[in-house]
PDB file of C-alpha atoms in Angstrom:
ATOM      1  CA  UNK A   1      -7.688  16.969  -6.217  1.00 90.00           C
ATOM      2  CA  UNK A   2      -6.280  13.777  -7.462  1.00 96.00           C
ATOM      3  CA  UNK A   3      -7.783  11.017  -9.242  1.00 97.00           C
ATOM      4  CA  UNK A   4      -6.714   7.114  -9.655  1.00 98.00           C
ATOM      5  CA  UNK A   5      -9.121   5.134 -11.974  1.00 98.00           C
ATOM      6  CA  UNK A   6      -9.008   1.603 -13.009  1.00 98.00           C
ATOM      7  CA  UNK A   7     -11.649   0.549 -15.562  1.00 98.00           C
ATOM      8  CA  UNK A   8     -11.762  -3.571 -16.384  1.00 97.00           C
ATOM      9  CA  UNK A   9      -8.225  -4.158 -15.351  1.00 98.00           C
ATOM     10  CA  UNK A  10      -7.498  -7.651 -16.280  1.00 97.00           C
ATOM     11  CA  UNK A  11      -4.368  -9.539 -15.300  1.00 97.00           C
ATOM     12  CA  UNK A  12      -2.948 -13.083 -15.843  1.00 96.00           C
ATOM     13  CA  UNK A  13       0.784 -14.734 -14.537  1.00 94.00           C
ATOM     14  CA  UNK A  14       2.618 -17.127 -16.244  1.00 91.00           C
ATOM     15  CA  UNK A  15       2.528 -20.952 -14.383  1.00 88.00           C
ATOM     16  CA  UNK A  16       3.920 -23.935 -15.398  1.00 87.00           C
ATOM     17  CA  UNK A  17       0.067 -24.804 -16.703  1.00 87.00           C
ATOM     18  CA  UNK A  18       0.127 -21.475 -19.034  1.00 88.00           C
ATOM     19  CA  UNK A  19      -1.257 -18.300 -18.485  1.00 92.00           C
ATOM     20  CA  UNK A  20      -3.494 -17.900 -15.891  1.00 93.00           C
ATOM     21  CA  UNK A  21      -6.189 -15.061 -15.471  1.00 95.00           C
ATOM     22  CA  UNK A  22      -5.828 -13.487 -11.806  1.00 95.00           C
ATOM     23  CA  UNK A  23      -7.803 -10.361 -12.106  1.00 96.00           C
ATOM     24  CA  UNK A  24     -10.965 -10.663 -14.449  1.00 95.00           C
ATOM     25  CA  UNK A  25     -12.100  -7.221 -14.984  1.00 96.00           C
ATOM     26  CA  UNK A  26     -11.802  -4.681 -11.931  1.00 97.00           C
ATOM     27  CA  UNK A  27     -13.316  -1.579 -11.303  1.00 97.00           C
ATOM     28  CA  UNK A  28     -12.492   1.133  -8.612  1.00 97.00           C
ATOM     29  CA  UNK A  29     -11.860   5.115  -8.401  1.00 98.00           C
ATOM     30  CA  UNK A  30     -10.193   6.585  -5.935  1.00 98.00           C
ATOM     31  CA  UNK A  31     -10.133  10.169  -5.261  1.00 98.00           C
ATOM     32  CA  UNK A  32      -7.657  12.481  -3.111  1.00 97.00           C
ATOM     33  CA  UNK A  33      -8.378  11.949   0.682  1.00 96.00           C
ATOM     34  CA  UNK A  34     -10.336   9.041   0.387  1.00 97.00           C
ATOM     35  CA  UNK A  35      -9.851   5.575   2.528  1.00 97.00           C
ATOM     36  CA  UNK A  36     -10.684   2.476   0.365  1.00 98.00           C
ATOM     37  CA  UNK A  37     -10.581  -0.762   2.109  1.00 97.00           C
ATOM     38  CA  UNK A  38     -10.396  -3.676  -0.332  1.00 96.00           C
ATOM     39  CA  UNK A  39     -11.322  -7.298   1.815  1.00 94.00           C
ATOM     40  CA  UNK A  40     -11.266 -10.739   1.014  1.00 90.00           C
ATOM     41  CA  UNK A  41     -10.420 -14.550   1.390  1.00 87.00           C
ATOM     42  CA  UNK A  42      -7.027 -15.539  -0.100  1.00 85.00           C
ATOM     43  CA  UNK A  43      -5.925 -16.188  -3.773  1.00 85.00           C
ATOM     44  CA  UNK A  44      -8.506 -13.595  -4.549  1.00 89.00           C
ATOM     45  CA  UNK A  45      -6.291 -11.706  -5.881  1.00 90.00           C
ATOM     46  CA  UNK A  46      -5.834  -8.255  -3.691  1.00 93.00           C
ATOM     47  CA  UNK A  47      -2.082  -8.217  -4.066  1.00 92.00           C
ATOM     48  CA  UNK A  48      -2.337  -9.074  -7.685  1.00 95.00           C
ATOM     49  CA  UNK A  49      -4.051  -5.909  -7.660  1.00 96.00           C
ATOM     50  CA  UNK A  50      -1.677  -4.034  -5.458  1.00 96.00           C
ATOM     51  CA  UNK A  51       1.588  -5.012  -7.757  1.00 95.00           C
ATOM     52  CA  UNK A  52       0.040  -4.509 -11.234  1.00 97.00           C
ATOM     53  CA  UNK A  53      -0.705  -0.919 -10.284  1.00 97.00           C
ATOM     54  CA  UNK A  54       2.875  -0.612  -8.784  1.00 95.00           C
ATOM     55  CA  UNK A  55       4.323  -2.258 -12.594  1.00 95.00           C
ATOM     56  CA  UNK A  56       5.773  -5.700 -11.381  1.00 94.00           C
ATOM     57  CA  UNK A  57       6.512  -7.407 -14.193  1.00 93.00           C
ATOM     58  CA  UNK A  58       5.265 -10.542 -13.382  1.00 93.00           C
ATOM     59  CA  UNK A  59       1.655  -9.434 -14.117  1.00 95.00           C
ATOM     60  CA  UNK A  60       0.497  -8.975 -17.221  1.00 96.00           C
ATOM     61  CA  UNK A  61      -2.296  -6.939 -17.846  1.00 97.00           C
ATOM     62  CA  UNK A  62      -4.179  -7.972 -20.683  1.00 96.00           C
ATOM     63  CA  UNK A  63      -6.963  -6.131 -21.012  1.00 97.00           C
ATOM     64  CA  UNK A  64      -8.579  -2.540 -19.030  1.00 97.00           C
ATOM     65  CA  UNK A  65      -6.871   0.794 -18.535  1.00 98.00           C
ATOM     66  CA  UNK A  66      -5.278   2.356 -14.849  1.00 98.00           C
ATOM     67  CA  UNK A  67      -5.318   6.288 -14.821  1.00 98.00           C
ATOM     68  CA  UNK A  68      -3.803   8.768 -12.705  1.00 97.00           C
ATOM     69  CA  UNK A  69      -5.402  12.353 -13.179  1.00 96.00           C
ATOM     70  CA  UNK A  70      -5.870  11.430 -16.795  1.00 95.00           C
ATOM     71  CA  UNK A  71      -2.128  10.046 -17.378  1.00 97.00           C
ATOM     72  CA  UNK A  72      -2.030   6.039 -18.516  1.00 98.00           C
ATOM     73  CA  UNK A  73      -0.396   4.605 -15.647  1.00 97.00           C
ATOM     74  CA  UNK A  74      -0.037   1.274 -17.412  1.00 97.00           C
ATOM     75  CA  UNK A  75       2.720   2.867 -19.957  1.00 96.00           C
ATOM     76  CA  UNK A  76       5.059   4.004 -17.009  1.00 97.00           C
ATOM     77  CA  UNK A  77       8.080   2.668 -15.818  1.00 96.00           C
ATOM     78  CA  UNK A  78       8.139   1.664 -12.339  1.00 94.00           C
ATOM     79  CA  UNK A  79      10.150   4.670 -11.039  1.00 93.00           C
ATOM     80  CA  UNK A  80       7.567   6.589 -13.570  1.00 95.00           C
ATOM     81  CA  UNK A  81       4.605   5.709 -11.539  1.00 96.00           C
ATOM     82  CA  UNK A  82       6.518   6.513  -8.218  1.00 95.00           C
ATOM     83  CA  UNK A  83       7.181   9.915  -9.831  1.00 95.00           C
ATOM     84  CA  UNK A  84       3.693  10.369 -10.615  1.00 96.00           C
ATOM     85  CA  UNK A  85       2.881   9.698  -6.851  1.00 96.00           C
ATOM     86  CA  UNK A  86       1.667   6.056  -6.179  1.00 97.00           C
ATOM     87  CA  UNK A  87       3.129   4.394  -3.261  1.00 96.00           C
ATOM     88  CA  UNK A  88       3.492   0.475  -2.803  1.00 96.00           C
ATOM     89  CA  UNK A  89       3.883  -0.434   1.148  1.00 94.00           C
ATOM     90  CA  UNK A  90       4.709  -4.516   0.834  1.00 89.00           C
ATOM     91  CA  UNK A  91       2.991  -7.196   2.431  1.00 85.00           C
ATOM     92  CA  UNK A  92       6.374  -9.113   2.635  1.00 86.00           C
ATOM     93  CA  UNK A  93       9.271  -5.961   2.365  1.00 87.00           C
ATOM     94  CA  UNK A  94      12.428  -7.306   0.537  1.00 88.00           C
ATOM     95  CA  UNK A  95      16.144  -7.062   2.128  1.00 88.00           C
ATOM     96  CA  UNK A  96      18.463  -4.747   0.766  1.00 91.00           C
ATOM     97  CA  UNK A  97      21.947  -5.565   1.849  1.00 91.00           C
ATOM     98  CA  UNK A  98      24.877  -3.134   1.880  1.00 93.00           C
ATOM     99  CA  UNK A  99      22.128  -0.039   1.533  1.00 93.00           C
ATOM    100  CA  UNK A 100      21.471   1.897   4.972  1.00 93.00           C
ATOM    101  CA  UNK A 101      18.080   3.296   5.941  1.00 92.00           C
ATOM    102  CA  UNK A 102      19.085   6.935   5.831  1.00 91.00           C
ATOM    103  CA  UNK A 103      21.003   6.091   2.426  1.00 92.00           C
ATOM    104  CA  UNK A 104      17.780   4.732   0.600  1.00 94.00           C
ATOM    105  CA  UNK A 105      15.481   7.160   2.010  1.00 94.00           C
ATOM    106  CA  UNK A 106      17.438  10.265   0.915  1.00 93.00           C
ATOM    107  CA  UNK A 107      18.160   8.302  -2.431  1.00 94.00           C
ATOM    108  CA  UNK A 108      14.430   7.944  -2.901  1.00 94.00           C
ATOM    109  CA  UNK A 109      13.213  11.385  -1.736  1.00 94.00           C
ATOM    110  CA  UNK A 110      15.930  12.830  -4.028  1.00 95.00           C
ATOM    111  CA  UNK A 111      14.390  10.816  -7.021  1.00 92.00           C
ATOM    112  CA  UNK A 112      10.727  11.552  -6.035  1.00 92.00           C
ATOM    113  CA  UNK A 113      11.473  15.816  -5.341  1.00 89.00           C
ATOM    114  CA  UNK A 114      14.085  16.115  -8.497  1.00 90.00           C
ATOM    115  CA  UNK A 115      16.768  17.193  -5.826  1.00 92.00           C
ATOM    116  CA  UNK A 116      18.362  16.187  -2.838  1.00 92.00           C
ATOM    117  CA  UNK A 117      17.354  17.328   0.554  1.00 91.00           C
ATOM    118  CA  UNK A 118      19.077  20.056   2.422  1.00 91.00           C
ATOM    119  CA  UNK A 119      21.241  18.307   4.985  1.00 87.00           C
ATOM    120  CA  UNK A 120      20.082  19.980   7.718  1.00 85.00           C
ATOM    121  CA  UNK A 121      16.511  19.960   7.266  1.00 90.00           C
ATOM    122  CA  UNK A 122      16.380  16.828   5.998  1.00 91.00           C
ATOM    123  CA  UNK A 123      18.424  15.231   9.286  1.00 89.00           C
ATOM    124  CA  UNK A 124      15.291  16.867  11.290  1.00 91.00           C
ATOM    125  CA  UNK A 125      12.699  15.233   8.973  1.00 91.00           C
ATOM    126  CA  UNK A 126      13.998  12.026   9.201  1.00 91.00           C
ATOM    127  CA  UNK A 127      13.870  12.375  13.323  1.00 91.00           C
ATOM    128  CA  UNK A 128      10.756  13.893  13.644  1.00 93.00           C
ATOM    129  CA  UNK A 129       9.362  11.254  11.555  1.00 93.00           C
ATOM    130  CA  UNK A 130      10.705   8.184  13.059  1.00 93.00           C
ATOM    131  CA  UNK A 131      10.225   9.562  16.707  1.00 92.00           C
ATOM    132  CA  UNK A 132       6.572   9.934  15.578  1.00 91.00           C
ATOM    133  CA  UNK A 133       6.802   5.777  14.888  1.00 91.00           C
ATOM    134  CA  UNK A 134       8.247   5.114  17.618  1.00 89.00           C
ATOM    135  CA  UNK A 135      11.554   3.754  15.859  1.00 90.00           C
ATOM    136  CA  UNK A 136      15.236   4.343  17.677  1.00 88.00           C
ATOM    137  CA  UNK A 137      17.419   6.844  15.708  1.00 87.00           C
ATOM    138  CA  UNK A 138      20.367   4.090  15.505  1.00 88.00           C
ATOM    139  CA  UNK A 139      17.220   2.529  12.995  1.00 88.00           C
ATOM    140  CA  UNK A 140      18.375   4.644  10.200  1.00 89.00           C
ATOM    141  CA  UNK A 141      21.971   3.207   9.943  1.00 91.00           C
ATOM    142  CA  UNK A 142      20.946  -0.264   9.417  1.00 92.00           C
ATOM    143  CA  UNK A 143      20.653  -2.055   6.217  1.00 93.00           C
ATOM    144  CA  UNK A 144      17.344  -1.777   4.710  1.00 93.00           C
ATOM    145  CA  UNK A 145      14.921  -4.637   6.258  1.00 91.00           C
ATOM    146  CA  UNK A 146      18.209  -6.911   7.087  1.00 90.00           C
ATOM    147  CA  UNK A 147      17.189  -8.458  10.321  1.00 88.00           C
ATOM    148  CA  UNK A 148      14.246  -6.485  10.973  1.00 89.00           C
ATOM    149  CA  UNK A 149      11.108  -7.571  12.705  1.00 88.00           C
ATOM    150  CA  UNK A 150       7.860  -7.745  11.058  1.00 87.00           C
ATOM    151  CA  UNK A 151       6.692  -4.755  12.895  1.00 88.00           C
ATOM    152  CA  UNK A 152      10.122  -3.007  12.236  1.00 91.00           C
ATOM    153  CA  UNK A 153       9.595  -3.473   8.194  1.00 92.00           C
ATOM    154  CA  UNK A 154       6.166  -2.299   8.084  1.00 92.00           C
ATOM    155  CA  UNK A 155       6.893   0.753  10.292  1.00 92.00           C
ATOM    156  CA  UNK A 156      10.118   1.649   7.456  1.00 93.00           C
ATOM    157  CA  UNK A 157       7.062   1.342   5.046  1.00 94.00           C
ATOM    158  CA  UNK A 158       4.893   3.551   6.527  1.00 95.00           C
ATOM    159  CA  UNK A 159       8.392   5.956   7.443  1.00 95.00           C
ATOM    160  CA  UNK A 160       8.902   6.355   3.489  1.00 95.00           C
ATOM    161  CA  UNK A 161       5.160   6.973   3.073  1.00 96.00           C
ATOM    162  CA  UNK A 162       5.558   9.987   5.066  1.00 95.00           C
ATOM    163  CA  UNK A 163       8.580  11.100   3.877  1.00 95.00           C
ATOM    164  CA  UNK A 164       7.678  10.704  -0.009  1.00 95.00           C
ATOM    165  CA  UNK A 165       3.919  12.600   0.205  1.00 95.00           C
ATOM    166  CA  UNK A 166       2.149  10.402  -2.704  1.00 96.00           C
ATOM    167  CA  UNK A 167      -1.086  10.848  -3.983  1.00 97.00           C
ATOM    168  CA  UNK A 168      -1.959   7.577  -3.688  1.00 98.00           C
ATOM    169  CA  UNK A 169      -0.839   5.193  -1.328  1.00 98.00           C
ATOM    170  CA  UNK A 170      -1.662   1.147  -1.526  1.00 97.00           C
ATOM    171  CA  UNK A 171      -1.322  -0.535   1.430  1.00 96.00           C
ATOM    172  CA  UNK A 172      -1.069  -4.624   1.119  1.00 94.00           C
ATOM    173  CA  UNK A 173      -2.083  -5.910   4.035  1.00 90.00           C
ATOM    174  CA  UNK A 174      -0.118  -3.449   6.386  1.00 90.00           C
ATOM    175  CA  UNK A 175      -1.315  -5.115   9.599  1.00 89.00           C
ATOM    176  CA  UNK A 176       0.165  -8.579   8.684  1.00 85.00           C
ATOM    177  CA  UNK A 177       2.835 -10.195  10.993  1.00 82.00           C
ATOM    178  CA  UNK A 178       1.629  -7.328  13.907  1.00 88.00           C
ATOM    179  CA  UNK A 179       1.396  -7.638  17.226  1.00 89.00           C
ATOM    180  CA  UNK A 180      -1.302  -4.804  19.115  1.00 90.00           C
ATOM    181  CA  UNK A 181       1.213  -2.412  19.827  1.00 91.00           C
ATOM    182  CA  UNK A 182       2.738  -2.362  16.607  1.00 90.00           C
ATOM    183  CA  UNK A 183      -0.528  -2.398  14.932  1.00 93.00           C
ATOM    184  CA  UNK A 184      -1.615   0.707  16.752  1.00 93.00           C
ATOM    185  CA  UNK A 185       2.010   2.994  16.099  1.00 92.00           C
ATOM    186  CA  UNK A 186       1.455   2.125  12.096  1.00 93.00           C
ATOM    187  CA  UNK A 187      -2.120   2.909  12.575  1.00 95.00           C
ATOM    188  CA  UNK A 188      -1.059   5.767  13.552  1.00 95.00           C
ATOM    189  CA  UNK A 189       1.519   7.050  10.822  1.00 94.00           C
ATOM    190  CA  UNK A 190      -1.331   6.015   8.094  1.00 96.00           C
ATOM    191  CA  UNK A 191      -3.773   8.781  10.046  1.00 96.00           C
ATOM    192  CA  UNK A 192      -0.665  11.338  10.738  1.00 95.00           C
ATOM    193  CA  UNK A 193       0.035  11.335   7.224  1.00 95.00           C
ATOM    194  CA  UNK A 194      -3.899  11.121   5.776  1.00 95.00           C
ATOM    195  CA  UNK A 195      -4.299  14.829   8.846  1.00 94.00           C
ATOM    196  CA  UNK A 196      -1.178  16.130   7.147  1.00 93.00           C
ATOM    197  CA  UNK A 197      -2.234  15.592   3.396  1.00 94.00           C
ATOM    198  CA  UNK A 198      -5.047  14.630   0.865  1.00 95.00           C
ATOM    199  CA  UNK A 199      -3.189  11.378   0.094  1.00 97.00           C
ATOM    200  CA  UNK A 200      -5.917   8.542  -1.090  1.00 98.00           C
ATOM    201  CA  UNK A 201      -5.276   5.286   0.283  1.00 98.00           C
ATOM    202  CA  UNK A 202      -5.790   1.327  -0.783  1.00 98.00           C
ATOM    203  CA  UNK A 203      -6.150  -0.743   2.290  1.00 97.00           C
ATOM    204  CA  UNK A 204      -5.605  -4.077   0.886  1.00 95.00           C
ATOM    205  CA  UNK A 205      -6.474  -6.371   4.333  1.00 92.00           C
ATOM    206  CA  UNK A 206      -8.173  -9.805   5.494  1.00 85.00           C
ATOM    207  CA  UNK A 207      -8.953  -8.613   8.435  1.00 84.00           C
ATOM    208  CA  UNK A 208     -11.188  -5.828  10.197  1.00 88.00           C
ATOM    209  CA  UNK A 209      -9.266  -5.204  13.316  1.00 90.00           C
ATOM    210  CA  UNK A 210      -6.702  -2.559  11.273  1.00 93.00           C
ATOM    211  CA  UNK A 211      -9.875  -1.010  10.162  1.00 93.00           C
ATOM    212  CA  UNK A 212     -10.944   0.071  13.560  1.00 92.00           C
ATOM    213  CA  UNK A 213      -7.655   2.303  13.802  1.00 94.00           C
ATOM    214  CA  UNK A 214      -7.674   3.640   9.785  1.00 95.00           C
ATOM    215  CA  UNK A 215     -11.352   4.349   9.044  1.00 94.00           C
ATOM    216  CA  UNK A 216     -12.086   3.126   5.728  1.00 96.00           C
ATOM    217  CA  UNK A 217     -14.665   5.857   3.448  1.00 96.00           C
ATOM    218  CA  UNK A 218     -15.444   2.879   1.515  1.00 97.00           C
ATOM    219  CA  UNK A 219     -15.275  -1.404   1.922  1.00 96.00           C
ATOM    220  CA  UNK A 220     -14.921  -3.677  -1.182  1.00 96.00           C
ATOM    221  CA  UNK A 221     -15.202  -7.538  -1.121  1.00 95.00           C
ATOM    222  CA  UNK A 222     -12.897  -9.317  -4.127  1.00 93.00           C
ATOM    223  CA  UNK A 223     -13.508 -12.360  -4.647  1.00 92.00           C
ATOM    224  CA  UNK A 224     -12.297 -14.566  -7.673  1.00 90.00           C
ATOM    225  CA  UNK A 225     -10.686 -11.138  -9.366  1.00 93.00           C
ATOM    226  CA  UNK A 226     -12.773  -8.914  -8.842  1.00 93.00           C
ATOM    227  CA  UNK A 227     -14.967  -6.876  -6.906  1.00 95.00           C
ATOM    228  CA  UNK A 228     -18.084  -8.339  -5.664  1.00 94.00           C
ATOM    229  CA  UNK A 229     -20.002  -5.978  -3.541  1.00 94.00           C
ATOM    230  CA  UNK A 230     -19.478  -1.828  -2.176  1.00 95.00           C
ATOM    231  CA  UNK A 231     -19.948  -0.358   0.631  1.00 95.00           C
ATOM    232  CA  UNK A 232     -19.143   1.943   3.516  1.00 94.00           C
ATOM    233  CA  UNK A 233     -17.874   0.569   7.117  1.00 90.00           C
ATOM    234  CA  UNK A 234     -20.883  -1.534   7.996  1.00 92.00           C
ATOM    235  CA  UNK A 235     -19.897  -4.020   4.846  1.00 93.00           C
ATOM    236  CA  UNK A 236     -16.502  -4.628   7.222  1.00 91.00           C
ATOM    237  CA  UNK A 237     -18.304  -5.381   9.895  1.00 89.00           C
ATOM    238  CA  UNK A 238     -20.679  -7.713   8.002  1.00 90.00           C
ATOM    239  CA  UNK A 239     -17.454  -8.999   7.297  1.00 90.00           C
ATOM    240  CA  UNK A 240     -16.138 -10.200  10.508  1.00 87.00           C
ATOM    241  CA  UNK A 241     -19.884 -11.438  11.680  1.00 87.00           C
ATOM    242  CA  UNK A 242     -20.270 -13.865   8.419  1.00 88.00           C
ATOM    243  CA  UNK A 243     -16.853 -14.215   7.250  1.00 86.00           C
ATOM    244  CA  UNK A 244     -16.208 -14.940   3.065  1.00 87.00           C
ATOM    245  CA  UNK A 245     -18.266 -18.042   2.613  1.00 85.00           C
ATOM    246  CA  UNK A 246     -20.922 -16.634   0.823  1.00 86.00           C
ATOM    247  CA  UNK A 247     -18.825 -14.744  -1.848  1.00 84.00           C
ATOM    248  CA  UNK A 248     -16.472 -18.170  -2.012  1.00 79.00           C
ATOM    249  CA  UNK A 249     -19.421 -20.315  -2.658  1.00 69.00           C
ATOM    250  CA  UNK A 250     -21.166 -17.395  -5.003  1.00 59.00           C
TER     251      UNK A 250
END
C-alpha cells in the first residue's frame, strides 16, 4: 500500500506582470488503488497541479509539502520522481524527433526497472500491450508523437502507463482531442491496468463523459487553486446538471 500526500501545496509562474500565485494551498491524499477525479472550469489550475507534482520547472512551489510513502517528492529530480513511481500522461504530448516508439519505451522501462528488458520477452510485452489498445505493430517504429493523431498520442500515453507499473498515475485531461471510439480503447487501458495493479490514479478532466468509462472513488471541484468541495460520483454528476457557475461566482 502506497501513499501520495500533498498538504497546502502552493505554486506561482513567472509572467511578464511578476509572480503569479496559481495554486493557493491544496490538499489531497491518494492511496494505492484509488480513482480520484479532480473537475473544474479552466485556468483553475488542474494542470498546474498535474506538472508541479511531475517537477516542471516552470512552477514554483512556494509553500506546502508533496509526499510519496513518506519520501519528499518536492526534492527529486524529475527522473527521481519517475523512479519513485509517479506517472505524468500529457494533456498536449510533445514530439520527439529522430527517437522511435520501441526505442523510448525500452529506454524508459530500462531507467524505471534498473535494467534492460530481455529481448524476447520484452518484444511480447510491447505486442500484447499495444494489441490490447488497439494500435498497429508498425506504431512502434515511428518517431515518438511525430504526426500522430490526438487519439494516437494519448493511446502511447496510456501504452507507457502500462508498460512502466507506477504507483501513481496523473492523468491531465486524458479524454481531450477524443473522438467515442478512441475515448472508449483508452478507457479501457486505464481499467486494464487499475485490474492488473493497485496503481492510484489522478483524473484531471472538464468533463464527465470519461468518467462514465473510469469510475472515479472520489470527485473534487478546483476552483481558483484549490479544492472547493469532495465527494464521491454523484458530485460529477452534479457537475454536468449545474455546470461551474456557482464555484466561479463563489
Amino acid at each position: 500500500m502506497s501513499t501520495l500526500e500533498i498538504k497546502n501545496l502552493q505554486v506561482s509562474v513567472e509572467t511578464e506582470e511578476g509572480s503569479k500565485q496559481i495554486l493557493r494551498g491544496v490538499d489531497l491524499t491518494i492511496k494505492s488503488g484509488e480513482t480520484h477525479a479532480i473537475m473544474g472550469p479552466n485556468g483553475s489550475g488542474k494542470s498546474t497541479l498535474a506538472y508541479s507534482l511531475a517537477g516542471h520547472p516552470k512552477y514554483q512551489i512556494t509553500g506546502g509539502t508533496v509526499t510519496l510513502d513518506g519520501a519528499n517528492v518536492l526534492e527529486m529530480s524529475v527522473d527521481e520522481r519517475a523512479k519513485a513511481g509517479l506517472f505524468l500522461a500529457m494533456q498536449y504530448p510533445v514530439e520527439v524527433p529522430g527517437i522511435s516508439v520501441s526505442n523510448f519505451l525500452r529506454t524508459a522501462v530500462t531507467a524505471i526497472r534498473g535494467e534492460a528488458p530481455k529481448v524476447r520477452t520484452w518484444v511480447t510485452e510491447v505486442k500484447t500491450a499495444m494489441a490490447d489498445l488497439s494500435m498497429d505493430p508498425a506504431f512502434s517504429e515511428r518517431n515518438v508523437n511525430e504526426g500522430f493523431s490526438g487519439g494516437e498520442k494519448k493511446r502511447h500515453e496510456i501504452l507507457q502507463m502500462e508498460l512502466l507499473k507506477p504507483k501513481f498515475a496523473i492523468l491531465d485531461e486524458t479524454d481531450s482531442g477524443l473522438d467515442v471510439d478512441a475515448l472508449r480503447v483508452v478507457s479501457e487501458g486505464v481499467n486494464r491496468i487499475k485490474s492488473n495493479s493497485d496503481v492510484g490514479i489522478l483524473l484531471i478532466t472538464h468533463y464527465t463523459r470519461i468518467l462514465k468509462y473510469i469510475k472515479p472513488d472520489f470527485v473534487h471541484v478546483f476552483a481558483a487553486g484549490r479544492i472547493v468541495e469532495e465527494g464521491g460520483a454523484e458530485l460529477a454528476e452534479k457537475l454536468e446538471e449545474k455546470g461551474y457557475a456557482e464555484y466561479v461566482t463563489a
